[in-house]
Amino acid sequence: MKVRAAVLRSPGTPPVVEEVELAEPRVGEILVRIEAAGVCHSDYHYMTGDLTAPLPLVLGHEGAGVVEAVGPQASGRISVGDRVALLWRPRCGSCEACLSGNPVLCELGKVQAATGGLPDGTSRLSLPDGGALHHLMGVSCFADHVVVNENAAVVVPDGVPAEIAAISACAVITGVGAVWNVVSHAAGRPLLVIGAGGVGLSAIMGAALTGAHPIIAIDIDDHKLELARDFGATVTVNSRQTDATAAVLAATDGRGVPWAIEAIGRPATLRQALDCTAAGGTVVAVGLGAVDTEFAVPLNQLVQRQKRVVGSLYGSSNPFIDLPRIFALYLAGRLPLGRLLGDRMPLTSVAEAYDRLVGGAVGRGILTP
Ligand code: APR
Ligand code: ZN
Ligand code: ZN
């Protein structure tokens, strides 16, 4: 079928919405009509070339929609008419990572990344002239329709709007999941989040749910810090105006925080997180950096102060467990995800949506086909 999709041909050029070909779902795959897609910073990394993937590709990895067709030999878990949120990490269910409860590291992730295909390594997308066109992270939801593996879809309960489902399956699960699955014993103890974008604000919401206190947020934009307070941050620091490390130490009786979540992906803010961490504390690196980015760790902060630095991808989650919990908490009024949302724009405004993200737009932008 013909679909309209935002195609990225080379880094540094804006994405262009054009008509492309989408093949039918194969065994274990589904066709989904996209209702909403989130404007996530990760796509921007591919637009600039900070992260690389086989090109040309269709952008978008934070999406939700309605199942319109199911491929042959379906498992029955997903049916036509189901509302689904899309996952950008597949899970085969049988590799060591999947079996040991760490599906974010499923072997199929490597296949998907290396081939620019679906988990079987092939693409359902092609250019109108028959030329190759790749998926991004097995999703490519800046389009009116997608074909994805059925293991890349979680059913969304009634009452959860598509735009909430979309952001839940990337920004929210990444931030909330980092707190649920990596941080432990947070209640009544300080927690720092650096970067109050979609991911960082979600980490703040997760921290508020666990009872961490004080919750300290650092950003360079006062509007983001206002939102951070809405979501439960009790101390906010604009690091353009204030010595952030000194402010964090002052808010923690000079000790620093046992948990610091970095949700930007920059060496300077990772170092800031480490400097703000108490002896025995842990930095959780959540933000993706440009390929080959390094950050320097003073050896004796690790050894003499027994600090740890750990990475967390996709909230270190099992989305089939964590996403239904996120939806249930949203429906119960315990996760105010609606307040994360910002501008709604048509898919044709994709380039402008990213200009706004980089320009400091407040709240998660949503594209609708
Ligand atoms: N110090 C403090 N805050 C900063 C700094 C800095 N030096 N630079 C940027 N920020 C803030 C921005 O003001 C913004 O609020 O970091 C936030 C980043 O938010 P978004 O651009 O909305 O990014 P988001 O989608 O939340 O993703 C964050 O996680 O998954 C990854 O690829 C993603 O690396 C990205 C990160
Ligand atoms: Zn994302
Ligand atoms: Zn697996």
mmCIF file of N, CA and C and ligand atoms in Angstrom, residues 40-42 45 195-199 219-221 224 239 263-264 266 269 287-288 357 364, ligand 1:
data_model
loop_
_atom_site.group_PDB
_atom_site.id
_atom_site.type_symbol
_atom_site.label_atom_id
_atom_site.label_comp_id
_atom_site.label_asym_id
_atom_site.label_seq_id
_atom_site.Cartn_x
_atom_site.Cartn_y
_atom_site.Cartn_z
ATOM 1 N N CYS A 40 10.543 12.839 19.900
ATOM 2 C CA CYS A 40 11.555 12.426 20.885
ATOM 3 C C CYS A 40 12.931 12.877 20.402
ATOM 4 N N HIS A 41 13.799 13.176 21.359
ATOM 5 C CA HIS A 41 15.129 13.674 21.002
ATOM 6 C C HIS A 41 15.963 12.622 20.259
ATOM 7 N N SER A 42 15.670 11.344 20.467
ATOM 8 C CA SER A 42 16.496 10.295 19.827
ATOM 9 C C SER A 42 16.437 10.392 18.297
ATOM 10 N N HIS A 45 18.925 12.776 17.040
ATOM 11 C CA HIS A 45 20.312 12.275 16.952
ATOM 12 C C HIS A 45 20.581 11.664 15.567
ATOM 13 N N GLY A 195 18.282 17.305 33.518
ATOM 14 C CA GLY A 195 17.596 17.325 32.221
ATOM 15 C C GLY A 195 16.112 17.081 32.428
ATOM 16 N N ALA A 196 15.289 18.095 32.199
ATOM 17 C CA ALA A 196 13.849 17.967 32.441
ATOM 18 C C ALA A 196 13.083 17.997 31.120
ATOM 19 N N GLY A 197 13.531 17.189 30.153
ATOM 20 C CA GLY A 197 12.762 16.953 28.932
ATOM 21 C C GLY A 197 11.772 15.829 29.191
ATOM 22 N N GLY A 198 11.236 15.244 28.120
ATOM 23 C CA GLY A 198 10.252 14.176 28.282
ATOM 24 C C GLY A 198 10.768 13.044 29.160
ATOM 25 N N VAL A 199 12.020 12.671 28.966
ATOM 26 C CA VAL A 199 12.583 11.543 29.723
ATOM 27 C C VAL A 199 12.828 11.942 31.179
ATOM 28 N N ASP A 219 18.174 21.904 35.213
ATOM 29 C CA ASP A 219 18.024 22.147 33.768
ATOM 30 C C ASP A 219 18.595 23.543 33.506
ATOM 31 N N ILE A 220 18.629 23.915 32.226
ATOM 32 C CA ILE A 220 19.125 25.254 31.887
ATOM 33 C C ILE A 220 17.974 26.159 31.459
ATOM 34 N N ASP A 221 16.741 25.657 31.606
ATOM 35 C CA ASP A 221 15.577 26.371 31.089
ATOM 36 C C ASP A 221 14.525 26.460 32.207
ATOM 37 N N LYS A 224 11.209 24.536 31.816
ATOM 38 C CA LYS A 224 11.305 23.095 32.087
ATOM 39 C C LYS A 224 11.313 22.849 33.601
ATOM 40 N N SER A 239 21.139 25.585 36.027
ATOM 41 C CA SER A 239 22.606 25.496 36.084
ATOM 42 C C SER A 239 23.281 26.553 35.214
ATOM 43 N N ALA A 263 19.591 12.577 32.219
ATOM 44 C CA ALA A 263 18.645 12.335 31.124
ATOM 45 C C ALA A 263 18.905 13.285 29.963
ATOM 46 N N ILE A 264 20.174 13.517 29.667
ATOM 47 C CA ILE A 264 20.521 14.372 28.523
ATOM 48 C C ILE A 264 21.470 13.638 27.563
ATOM 49 N N ARG A 266 25.213 14.053 27.884
ATOM 50 C CA ARG A 266 26.392 14.887 27.642
ATOM 51 C C ARG A 266 27.461 14.594 28.688
ATOM 52 N N THR A 269 27.285 16.929 31.853
ATOM 53 C CA THR A 269 26.216 16.707 32.832
ATOM 54 C C THR A 269 26.370 15.350 33.517
ATOM 55 N N GLY A 287 20.459 9.303 29.210
ATOM 56 C CA GLY A 287 20.484 10.026 27.931
ATOM 57 C C GLY A 287 21.458 9.389 26.959
ATOM 58 N N LEU A 288 21.021 9.261 25.716
ATOM 59 C CA LEU A 288 21.898 8.719 24.675
ATOM 60 C C LEU A 288 22.833 9.821 24.201
ATOM 61 N N LEU A 357 11.707 21.536 19.217
ATOM 62 C CA LEU A 357 12.304 20.718 20.294
ATOM 63 C C LEU A 357 13.678 21.278 20.640
ATOM 64 N N ARG A 364 6.115 17.483 25.526
ATOM 65 C CA ARG A 364 6.390 16.577 24.426
ATOM 66 C C ARG A 364 5.531 16.931 23.225
HETATM 67 N N1 APR B 1 22.377 21.137 31.569
HETATM 68 C C1 APR B 1 21.121 20.921 32.042
HETATM 69 N N2 APR B 1 20.066 20.645 31.227
HETATM 70 C C2 APR B 1 20.272 20.633 29.905
HETATM 71 C C3 APR B 1 21.555 20.852 29.334
HETATM 72 C C4 APR B 1 22.636 21.122 30.229
HETATM 73 N N3 APR B 1 23.864 21.333 29.794
HETATM 74 N N4 APR B 1 21.446 20.732 27.989
HETATM 75 C C5 APR B 1 20.141 20.450 27.730
HETATM 76 N N5 APR B 1 19.444 20.390 28.882
HETATM 77 C C6 APR B 1 18.022 20.085 29.048
HETATM 78 C C7 APR B 1 17.098 20.748 28.056
HETATM 79 O O1 APR B 1 16.762 22.070 28.452
HETATM 80 C C8 APR B 1 15.892 19.821 28.081
HETATM 81 O O2 APR B 1 14.965 20.178 29.085
HETATM 82 O O3 APR B 1 17.845 18.698 28.829
HETATM 83 C C9 APR B 1 16.493 18.454 28.416
HETATM 84 C C10 APR B 1 16.490 17.470 27.229
HETATM 85 O O4 APR B 1 15.167 17.217 26.908
HETATM 86 P P1 APR B 1 14.635 16.772 25.437
HETATM 87 O O5 APR B 1 15.370 17.506 24.386
HETATM 88 O O6 APR B 1 13.139 16.839 25.516
HETATM 89 O O7 APR B 1 15.139 15.244 25.349
HETATM 90 P P2 APR B 1 14.390 13.888 25.746
HETATM 91 O O8 APR B 1 13.488 13.478 24.627
HETATM 92 O O9 APR B 1 13.866 13.995 27.138
HETATM 93 O O10 APR B 1 15.603 12.860 25.713
HETATM 94 C C11 APR B 1 16.713 13.015 26.582
HETATM 95 O O11 APR B 1 17.350 10.721 26.401
HETATM 96 O O12 APR B 1 16.566 8.976 25.111
HETATM 97 C C12 APR B 1 17.495 9.960 25.218
HETATM 98 O O13 APR B 1 18.062 10.461 22.943
HETATM 99 C C13 APR B 1 17.444 10.954 24.099
HETATM 100 O O14 APR B 1 19.572 11.827 24.615
HETATM 101 C C14 APR B 1 18.190 12.092 24.715
HETATM 102 C C15 APR B 1 17.787 12.042 26.185
#
